[in-house]
mmCIF file of C-alpha atoms and ligand atoms in Angstrom:
data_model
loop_
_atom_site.group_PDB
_atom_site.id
_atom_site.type_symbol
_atom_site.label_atom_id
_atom_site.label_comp_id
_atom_site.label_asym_id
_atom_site.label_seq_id
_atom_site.Cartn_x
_atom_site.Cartn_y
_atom_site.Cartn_z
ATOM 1 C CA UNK A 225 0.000 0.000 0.000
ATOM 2 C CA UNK A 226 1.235 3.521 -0.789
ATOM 3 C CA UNK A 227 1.214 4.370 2.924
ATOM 4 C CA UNK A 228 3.159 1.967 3.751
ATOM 5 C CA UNK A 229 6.056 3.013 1.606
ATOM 6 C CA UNK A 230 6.698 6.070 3.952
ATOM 7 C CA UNK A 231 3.821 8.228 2.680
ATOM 8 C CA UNK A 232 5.399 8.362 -0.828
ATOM 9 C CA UNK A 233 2.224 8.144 -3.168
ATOM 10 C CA UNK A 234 4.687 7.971 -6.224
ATOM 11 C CA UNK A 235 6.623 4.922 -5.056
ATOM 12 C CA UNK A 236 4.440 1.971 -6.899
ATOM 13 C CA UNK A 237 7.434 0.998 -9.353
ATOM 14 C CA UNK A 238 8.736 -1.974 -7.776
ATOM 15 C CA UNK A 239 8.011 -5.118 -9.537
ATOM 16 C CA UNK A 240 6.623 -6.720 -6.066
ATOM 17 C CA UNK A 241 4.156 -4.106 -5.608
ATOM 18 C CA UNK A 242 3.055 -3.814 -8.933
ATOM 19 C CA UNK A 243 2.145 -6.873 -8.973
ATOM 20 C CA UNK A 244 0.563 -7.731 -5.893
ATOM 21 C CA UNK A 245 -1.719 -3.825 -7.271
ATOM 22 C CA UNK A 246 -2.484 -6.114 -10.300
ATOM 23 C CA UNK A 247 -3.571 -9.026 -8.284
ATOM 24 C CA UNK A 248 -5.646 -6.560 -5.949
ATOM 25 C CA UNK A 249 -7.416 -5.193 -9.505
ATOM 26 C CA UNK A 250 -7.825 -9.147 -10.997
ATOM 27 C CA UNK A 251 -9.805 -9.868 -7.779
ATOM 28 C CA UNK A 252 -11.639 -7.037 -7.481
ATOM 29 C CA UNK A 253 -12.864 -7.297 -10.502
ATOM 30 C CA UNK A 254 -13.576 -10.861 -10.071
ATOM 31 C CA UNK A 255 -15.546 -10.351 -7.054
ATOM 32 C CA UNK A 256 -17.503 -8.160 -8.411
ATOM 33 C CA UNK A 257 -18.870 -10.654 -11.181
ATOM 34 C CA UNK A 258 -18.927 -13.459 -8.181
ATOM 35 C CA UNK A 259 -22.622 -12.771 -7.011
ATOM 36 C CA UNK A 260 -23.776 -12.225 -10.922
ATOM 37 C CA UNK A 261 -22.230 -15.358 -11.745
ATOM 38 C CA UNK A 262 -23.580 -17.337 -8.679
ATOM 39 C CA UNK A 263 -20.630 -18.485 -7.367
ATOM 40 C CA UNK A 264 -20.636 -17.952 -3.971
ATOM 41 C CA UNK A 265 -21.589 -21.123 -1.497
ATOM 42 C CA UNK A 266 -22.410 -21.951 2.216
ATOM 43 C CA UNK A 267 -20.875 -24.307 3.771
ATOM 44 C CA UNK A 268 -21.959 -25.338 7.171
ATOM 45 C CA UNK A 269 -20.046 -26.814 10.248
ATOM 46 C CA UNK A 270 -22.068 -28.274 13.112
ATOM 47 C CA UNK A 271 -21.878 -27.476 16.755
ATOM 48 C CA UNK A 272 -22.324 -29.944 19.715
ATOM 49 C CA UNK A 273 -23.181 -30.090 22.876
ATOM 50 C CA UNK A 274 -21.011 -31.214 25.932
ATOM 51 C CA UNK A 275 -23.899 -31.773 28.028
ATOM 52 C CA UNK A 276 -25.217 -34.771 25.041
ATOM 53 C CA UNK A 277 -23.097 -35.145 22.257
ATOM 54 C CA UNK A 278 -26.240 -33.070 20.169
ATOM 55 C CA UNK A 279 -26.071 -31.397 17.194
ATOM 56 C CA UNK A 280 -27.531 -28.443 18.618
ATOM 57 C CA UNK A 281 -26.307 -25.713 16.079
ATOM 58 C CA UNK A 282 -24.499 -24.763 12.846
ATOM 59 C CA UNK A 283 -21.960 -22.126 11.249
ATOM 60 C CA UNK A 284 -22.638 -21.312 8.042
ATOM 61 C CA UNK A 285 -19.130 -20.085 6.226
ATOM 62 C CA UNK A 286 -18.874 -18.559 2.336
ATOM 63 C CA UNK A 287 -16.932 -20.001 0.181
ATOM 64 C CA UNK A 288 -16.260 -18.688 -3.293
ATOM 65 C CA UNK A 289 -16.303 -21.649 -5.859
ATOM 66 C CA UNK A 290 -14.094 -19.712 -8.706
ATOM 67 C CA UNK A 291 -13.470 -21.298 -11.748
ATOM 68 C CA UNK A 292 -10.152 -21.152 -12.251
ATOM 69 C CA UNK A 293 -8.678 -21.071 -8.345
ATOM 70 C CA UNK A 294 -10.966 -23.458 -6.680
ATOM 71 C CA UNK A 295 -12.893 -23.248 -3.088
ATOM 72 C CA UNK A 296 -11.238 -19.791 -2.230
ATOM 73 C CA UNK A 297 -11.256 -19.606 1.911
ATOM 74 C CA UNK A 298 -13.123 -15.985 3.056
ATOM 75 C CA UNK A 299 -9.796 -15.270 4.518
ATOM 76 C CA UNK A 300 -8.652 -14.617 1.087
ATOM 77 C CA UNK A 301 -11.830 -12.564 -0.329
ATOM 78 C CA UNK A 302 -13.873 -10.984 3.078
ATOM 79 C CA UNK A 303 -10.986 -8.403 3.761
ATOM 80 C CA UNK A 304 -10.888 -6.552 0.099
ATOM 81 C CA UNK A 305 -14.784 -7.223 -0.286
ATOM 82 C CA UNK A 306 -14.976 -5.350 3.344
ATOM 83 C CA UNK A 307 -13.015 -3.041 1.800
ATOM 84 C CA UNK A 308 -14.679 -2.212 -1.250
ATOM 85 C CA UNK A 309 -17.938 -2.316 0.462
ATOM 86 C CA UNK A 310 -18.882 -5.125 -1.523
ATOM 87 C CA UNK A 311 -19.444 -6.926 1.658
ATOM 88 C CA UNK A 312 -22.786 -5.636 1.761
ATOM 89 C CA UNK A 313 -24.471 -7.897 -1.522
ATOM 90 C CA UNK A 314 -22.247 -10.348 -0.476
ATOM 91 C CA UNK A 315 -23.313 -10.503 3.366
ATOM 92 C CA UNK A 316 -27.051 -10.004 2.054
ATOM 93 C CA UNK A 317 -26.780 -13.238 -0.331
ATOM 94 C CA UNK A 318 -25.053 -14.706 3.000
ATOM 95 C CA UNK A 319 -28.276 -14.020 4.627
ATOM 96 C CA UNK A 320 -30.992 -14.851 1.946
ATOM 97 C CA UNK A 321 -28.440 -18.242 1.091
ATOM 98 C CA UNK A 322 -28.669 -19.033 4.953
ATOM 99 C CA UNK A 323 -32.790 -18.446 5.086
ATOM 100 C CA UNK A 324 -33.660 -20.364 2.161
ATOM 101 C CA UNK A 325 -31.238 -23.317 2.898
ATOM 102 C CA UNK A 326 -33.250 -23.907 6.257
ATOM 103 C CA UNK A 327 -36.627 -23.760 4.617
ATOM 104 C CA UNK A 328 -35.654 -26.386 2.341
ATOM 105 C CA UNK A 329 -34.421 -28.853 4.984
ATOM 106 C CA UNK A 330 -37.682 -28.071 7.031
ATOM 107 C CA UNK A 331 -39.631 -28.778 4.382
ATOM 108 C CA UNK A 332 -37.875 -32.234 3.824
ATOM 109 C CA UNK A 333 -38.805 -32.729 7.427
ATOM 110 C CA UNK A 334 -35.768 -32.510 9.107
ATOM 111 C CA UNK A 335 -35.161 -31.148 12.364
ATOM 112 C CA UNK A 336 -32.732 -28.160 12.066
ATOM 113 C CA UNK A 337 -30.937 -26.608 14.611
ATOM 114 C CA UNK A 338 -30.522 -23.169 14.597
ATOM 115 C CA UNK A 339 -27.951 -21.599 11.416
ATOM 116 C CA UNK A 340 -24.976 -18.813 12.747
ATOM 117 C CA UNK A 341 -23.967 -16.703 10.077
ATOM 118 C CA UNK A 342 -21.324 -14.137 10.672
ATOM 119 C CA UNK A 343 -21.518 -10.310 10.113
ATOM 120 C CA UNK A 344 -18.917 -8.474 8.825
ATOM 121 C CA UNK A 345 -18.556 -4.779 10.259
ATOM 122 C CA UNK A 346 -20.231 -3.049 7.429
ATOM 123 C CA UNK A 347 -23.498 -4.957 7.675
ATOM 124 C CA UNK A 348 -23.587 -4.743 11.264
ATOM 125 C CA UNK A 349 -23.305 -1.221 11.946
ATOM 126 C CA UNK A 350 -25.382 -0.258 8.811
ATOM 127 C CA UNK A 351 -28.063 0.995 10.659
ATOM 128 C CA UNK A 352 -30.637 -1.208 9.185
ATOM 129 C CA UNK A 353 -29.483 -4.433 9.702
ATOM 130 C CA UNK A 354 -32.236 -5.389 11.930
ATOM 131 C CA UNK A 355 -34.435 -4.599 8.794
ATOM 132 C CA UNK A 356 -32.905 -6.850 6.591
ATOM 133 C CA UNK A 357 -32.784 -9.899 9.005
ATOM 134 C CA UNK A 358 -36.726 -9.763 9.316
ATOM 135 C CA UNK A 359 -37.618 -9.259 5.599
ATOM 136 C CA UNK A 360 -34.817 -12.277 5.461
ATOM 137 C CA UNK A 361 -36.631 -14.252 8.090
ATOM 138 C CA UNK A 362 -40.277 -13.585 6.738
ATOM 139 C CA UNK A 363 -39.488 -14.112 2.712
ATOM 140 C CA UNK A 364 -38.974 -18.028 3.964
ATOM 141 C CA UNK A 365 -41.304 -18.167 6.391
ATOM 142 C CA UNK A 366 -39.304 -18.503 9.648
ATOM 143 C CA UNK A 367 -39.079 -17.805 13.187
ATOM 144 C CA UNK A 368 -36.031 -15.492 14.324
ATOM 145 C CA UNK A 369 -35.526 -18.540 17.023
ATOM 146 C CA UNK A 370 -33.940 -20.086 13.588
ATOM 147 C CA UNK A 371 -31.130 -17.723 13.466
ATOM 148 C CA UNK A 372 -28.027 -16.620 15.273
ATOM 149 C CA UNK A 373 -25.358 -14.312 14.261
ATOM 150 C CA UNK A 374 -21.604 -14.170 15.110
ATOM 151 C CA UNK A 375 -20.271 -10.739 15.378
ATOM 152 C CA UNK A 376 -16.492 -10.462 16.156
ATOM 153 C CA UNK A 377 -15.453 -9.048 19.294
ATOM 154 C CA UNK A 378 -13.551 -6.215 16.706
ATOM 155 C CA UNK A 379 -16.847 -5.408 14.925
ATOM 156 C CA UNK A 380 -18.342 -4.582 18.036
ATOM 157 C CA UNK A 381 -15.975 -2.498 19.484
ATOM 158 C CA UNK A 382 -15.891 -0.280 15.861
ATOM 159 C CA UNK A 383 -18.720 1.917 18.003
ATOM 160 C CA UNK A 384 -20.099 0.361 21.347
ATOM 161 C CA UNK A 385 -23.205 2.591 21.745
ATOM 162 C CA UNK A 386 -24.299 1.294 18.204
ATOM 163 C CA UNK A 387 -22.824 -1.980 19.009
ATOM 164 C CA UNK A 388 -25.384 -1.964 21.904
ATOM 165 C CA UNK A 389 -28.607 -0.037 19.742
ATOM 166 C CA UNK A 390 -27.760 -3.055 16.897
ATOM 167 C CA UNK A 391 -28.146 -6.102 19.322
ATOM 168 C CA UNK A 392 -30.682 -4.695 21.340
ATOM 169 C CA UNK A 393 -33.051 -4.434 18.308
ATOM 170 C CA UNK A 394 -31.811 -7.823 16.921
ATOM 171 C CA UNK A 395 -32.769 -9.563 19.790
ATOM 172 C CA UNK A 396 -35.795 -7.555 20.019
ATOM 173 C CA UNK A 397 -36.916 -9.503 16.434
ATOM 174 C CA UNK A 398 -35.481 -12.836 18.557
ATOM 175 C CA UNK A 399 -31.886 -13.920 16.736
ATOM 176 C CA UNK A 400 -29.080 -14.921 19.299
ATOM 177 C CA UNK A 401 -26.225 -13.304 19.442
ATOM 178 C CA UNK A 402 -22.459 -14.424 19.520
ATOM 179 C CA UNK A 403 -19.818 -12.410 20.242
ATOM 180 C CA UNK A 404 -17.168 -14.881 17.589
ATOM 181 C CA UNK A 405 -12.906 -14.576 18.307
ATOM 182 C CA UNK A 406 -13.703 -13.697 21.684
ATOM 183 C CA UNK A 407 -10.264 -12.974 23.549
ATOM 184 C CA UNK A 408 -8.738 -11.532 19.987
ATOM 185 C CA UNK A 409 -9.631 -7.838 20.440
ATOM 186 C CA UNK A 410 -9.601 -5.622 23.302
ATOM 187 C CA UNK A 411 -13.670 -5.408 24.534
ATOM 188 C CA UNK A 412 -13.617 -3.699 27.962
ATOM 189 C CA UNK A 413 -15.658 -5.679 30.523
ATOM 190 C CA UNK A 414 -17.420 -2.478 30.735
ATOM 191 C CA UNK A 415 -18.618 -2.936 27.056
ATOM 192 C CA UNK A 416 -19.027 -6.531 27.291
ATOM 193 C CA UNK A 417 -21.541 -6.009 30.022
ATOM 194 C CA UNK A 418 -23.310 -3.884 28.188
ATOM 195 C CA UNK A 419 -24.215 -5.957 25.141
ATOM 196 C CA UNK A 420 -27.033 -8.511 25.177
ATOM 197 C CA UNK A 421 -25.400 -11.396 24.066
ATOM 198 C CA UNK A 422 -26.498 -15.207 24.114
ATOM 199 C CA UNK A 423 -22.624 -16.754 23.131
ATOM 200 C CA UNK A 424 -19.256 -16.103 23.525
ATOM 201 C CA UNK A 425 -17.117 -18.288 21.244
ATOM 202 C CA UNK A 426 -13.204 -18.700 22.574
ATOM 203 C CA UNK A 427 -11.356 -18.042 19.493
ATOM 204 C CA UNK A 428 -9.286 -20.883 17.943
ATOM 205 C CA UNK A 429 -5.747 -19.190 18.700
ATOM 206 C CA UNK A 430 -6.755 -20.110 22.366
ATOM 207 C CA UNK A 431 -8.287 -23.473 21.676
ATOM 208 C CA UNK A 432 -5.837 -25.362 19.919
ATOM 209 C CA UNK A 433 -2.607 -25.678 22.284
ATOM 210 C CA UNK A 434 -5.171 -25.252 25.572
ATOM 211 C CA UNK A 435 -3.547 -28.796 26.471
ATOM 212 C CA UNK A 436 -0.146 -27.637 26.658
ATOM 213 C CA UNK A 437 0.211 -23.928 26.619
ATOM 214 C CA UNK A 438 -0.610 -22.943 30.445
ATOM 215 C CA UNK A 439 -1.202 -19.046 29.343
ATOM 216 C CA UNK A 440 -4.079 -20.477 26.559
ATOM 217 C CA UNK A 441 -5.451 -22.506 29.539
ATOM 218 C CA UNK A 442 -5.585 -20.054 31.728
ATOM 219 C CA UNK A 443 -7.044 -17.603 29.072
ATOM 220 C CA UNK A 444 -9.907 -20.655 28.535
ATOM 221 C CA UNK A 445 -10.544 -21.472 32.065
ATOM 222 C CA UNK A 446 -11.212 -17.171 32.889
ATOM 223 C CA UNK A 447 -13.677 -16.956 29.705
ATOM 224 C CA UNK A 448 -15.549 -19.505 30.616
ATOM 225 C CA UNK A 449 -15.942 -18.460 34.195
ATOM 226 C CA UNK A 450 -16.631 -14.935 32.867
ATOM 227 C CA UNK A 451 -19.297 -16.004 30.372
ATOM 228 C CA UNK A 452 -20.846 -17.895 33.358
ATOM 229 C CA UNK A 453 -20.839 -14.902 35.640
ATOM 230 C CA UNK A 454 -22.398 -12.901 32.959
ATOM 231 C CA UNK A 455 -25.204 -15.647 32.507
ATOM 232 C CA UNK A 456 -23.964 -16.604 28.679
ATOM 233 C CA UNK A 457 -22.983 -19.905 27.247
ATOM 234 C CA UNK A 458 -19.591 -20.533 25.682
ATOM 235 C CA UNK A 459 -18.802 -22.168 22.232
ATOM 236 C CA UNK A 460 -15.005 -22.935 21.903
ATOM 237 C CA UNK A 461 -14.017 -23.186 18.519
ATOM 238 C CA UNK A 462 -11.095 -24.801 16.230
ATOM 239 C CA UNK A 463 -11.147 -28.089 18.443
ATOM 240 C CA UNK A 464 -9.780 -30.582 16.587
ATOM 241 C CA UNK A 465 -8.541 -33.818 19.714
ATOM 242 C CA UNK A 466 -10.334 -35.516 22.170
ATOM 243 C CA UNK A 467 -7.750 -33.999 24.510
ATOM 244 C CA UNK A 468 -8.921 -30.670 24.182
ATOM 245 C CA UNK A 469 -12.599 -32.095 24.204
ATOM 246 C CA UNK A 470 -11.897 -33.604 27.337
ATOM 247 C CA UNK A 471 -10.213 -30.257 29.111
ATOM 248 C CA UNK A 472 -12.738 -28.176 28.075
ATOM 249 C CA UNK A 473 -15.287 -30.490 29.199
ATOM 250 C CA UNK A 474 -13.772 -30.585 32.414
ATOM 251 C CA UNK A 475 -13.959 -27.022 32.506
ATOM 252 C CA UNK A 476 -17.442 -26.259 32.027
ATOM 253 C CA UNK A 477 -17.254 -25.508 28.361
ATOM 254 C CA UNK A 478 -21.202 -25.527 27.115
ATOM 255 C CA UNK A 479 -20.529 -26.197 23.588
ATOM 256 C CA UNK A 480 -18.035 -27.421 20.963
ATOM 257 C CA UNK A 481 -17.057 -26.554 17.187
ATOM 258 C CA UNK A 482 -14.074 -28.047 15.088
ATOM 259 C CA UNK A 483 -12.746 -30.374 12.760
ATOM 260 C CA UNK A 484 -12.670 -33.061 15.990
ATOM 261 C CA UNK A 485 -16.032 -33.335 15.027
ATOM 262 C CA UNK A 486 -16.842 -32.400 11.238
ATOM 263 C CA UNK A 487 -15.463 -29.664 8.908
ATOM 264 C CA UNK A 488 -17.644 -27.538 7.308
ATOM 265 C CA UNK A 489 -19.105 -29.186 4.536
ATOM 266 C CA UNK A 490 -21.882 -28.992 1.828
ATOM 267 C CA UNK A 491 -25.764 -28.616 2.909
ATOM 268 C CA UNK A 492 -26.486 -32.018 1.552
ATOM 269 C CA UNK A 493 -23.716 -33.553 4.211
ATOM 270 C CA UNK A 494 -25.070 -31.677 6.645
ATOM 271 C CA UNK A 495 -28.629 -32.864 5.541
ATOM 272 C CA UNK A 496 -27.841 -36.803 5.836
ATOM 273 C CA UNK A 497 -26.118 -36.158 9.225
ATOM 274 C CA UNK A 498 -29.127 -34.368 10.341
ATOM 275 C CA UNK A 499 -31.792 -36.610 9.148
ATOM 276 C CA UNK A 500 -29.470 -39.514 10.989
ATOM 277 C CA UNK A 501 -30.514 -37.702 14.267
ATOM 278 C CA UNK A 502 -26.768 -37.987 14.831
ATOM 279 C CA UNK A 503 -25.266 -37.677 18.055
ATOM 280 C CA UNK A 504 -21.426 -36.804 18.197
ATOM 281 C CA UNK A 505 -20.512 -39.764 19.566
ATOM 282 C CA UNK A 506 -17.182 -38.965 20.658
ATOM 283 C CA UNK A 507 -18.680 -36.056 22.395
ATOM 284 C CA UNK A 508 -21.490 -38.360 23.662
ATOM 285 C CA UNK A 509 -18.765 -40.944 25.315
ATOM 286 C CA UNK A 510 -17.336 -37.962 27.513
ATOM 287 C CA UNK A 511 -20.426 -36.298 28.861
ATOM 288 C CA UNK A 512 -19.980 -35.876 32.441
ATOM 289 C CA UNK A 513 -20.707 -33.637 35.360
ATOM 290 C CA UNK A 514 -17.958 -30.843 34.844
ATOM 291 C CA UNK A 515 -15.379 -31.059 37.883
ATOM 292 C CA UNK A 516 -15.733 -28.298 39.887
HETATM 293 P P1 C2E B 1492 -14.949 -17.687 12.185
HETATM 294 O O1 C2E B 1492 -16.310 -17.121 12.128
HETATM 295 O O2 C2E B 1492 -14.215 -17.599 13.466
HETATM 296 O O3 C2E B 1492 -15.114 -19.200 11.708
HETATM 297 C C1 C2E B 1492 -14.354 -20.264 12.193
HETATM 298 C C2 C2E B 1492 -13.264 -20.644 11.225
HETATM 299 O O4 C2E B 1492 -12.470 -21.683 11.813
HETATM 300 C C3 C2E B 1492 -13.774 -21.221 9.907
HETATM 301 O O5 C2E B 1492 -12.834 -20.878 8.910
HETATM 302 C C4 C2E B 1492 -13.716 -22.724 10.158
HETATM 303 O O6 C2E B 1492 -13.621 -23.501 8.979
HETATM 304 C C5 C2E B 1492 -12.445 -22.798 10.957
HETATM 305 N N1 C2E B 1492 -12.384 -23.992 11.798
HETATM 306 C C6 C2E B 1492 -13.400 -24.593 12.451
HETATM 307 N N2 C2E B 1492 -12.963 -25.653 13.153
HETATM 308 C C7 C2E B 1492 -11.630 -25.724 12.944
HETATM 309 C C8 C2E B 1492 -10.607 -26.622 13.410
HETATM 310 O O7 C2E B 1492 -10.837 -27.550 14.174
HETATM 311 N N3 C2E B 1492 -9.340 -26.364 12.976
HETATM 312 C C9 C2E B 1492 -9.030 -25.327 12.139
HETATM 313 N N4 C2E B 1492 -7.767 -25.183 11.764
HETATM 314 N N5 C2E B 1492 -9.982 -24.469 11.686
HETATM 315 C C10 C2E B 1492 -11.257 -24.664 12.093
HETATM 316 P P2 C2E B 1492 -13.284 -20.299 7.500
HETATM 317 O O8 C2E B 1492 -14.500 -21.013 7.012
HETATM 318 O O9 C2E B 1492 -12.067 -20.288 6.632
HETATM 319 O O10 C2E B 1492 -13.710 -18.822 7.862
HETATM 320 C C11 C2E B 1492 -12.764 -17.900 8.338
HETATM 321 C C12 C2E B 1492 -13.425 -16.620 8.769
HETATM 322 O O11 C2E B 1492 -14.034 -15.958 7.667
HETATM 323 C C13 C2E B 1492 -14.552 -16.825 9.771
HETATM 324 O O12 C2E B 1492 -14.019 -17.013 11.064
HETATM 325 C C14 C2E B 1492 -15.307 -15.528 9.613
HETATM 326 O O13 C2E B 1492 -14.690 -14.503 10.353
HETATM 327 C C15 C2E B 1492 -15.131 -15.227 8.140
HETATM 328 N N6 C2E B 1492 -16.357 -15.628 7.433
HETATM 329 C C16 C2E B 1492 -16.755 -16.835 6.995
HETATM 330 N N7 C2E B 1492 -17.955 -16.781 6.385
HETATM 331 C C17 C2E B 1492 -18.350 -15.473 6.451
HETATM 332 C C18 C2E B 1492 -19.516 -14.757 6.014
HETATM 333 O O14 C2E B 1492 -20.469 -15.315 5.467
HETATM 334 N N8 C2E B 1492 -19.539 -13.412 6.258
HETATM 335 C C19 C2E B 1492 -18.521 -12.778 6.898
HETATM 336 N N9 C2E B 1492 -18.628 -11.459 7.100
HETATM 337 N N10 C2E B 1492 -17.427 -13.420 7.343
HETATM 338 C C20 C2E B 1492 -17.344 -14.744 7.117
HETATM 339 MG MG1 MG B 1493 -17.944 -17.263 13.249
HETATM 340 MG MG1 MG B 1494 -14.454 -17.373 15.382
HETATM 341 MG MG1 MG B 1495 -11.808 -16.766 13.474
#
């Protein structure tokens, strides 16, 4: 970025940077076509319980299926389409995609959990967000109970009053809320007192060495008690042993995400594992009472 070259605007003639400026341009421009062109899919990764092994939600995560490059990850597309505001179609299609892929698998009779989708900044402090998520909601037919959303502990912190007016009038129309990456930004306890939340979901950085890293423990163990305190469940995510299953389980964890249990796959996948009325066994085999 220009800015970064010591505030020299005129200093783009390096081979490196031209390049990565033409890369930039090429995926712009191919994002832009991405909704048109339909490419954009939801994939969804289920969420268990460590009180009975249950199934008892879903993420769904965008992926963009381009021709030429593959599944692209959102790591690689969300930031620029943030950027260019084209985050807002994108997060809308998120929405509708989300909406109509649970009235098709209640209408093939299977009993859904609830769907998370995740907000980037520029929906959620757009002012009309609520809005959206009820015309959303009523164009399929469903109850808000059907829907949570995941907004990063960074997005909320852009502007805490509106952080607080958003949620307040989300779960006014009856979503959940999630406060996703929890422990990754800097939320006051002040703030995080303030918003109405349902979730907080320990971020993955925290969650995948919590067996052997005693400053990730210790960062686990103090946001679960804190979610407790404050009367909200915790999700940890990224979980991919029976070893961190087991610690957090120990610990009072409420609920479970990672590829221990399933990646995030297609909605079909997610349909037959659904229609099973599948337990996670392996989260089944280790319910217990919590130690103390
Ligand atoms: P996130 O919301 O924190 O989602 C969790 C990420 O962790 C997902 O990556 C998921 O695939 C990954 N994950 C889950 N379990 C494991 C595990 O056991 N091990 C490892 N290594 N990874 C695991 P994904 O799908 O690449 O998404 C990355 C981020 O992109 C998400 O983080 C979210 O911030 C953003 N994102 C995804 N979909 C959307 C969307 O529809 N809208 C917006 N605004 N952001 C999205
Ligand atoms: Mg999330
Ligand atoms: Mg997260
Ligand atoms: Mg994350």
């Amino acid at each position: 970025e220009a800015r970064g070259a010591g505030g020299n605007r005129y200093c783009f003639d390096t081979p490196a940077m031209n390049a990565a400026m033409l890369q930039r341009q090429a995926l712009e421009h191919a994002l832009r076509g991405a909704l048109e062109r339909g490419e954009f899919v939801l994939h969804y990764q289920p969420r268990v319980s460590l009180h009975d092994g249950a199934i008892v939600g879903m993420e769904a995560l965008l992926r963009w299926q381009h021709p030429e490059l593959g599944l692209v990850p959102p790591m690689e597309f969300i930031p620029l389409a943030e950027e260019t505001g084209l985050i807002v179609p994108i997060g809308e299609w998120v929405l509708r995609a989300a909406c109509r892929q649970i009235r098709g698998w209640l209408d093939d009779g299977i009993a859904v959990p609830p769907v998370a989708i995740n907000l980037s900044a520029r929906q959620f402090h757009s002012g009309h967000l609520d809005r959206m998520i009820a015309e959303a909601l009523a164009a399929e037919g469903l109850d808000a109970s059907r829907l949570e959303l995941e907004i990063t502990e960074s997005t909320a912190m852009v502007d805490v009053d509106d952080a607080v007016a958003t949620m307040q009038k989300l779960k006014a129309l009856g979503v959940s809320l999630a406060l996703d990456d929890f422990g990754t930004g800097y939320s006051s306890l002040a703030c995080l007192k303030r918003f109405p939340l349902d979730y907080l979901k320990i971020d993955r950085a925290f969650v995948s060495d919590v067996t052997t890293d005693p400053g990730d423990a210790a960062i686990c163990i103090a946001t679960i008690q804190l979610a407790h305190s404050l009367r909200l469940k915790v999700i940890a995510e990224g979980v991919e042993d029976e070893f961190q299953m087991e610690y957090l389980r120990r610990r009072g964890c409420d609920e479970l995400q990672g590829y221990y249990f399933s990646r995030p796959v297609a909605g079909e996948a997610i349909a037959a594992m659904l229609r099973g009325g599948v337990r996670m066994n392996r989260a089944a085999v280790a319910v217990g009472t919590p130690e103390p």
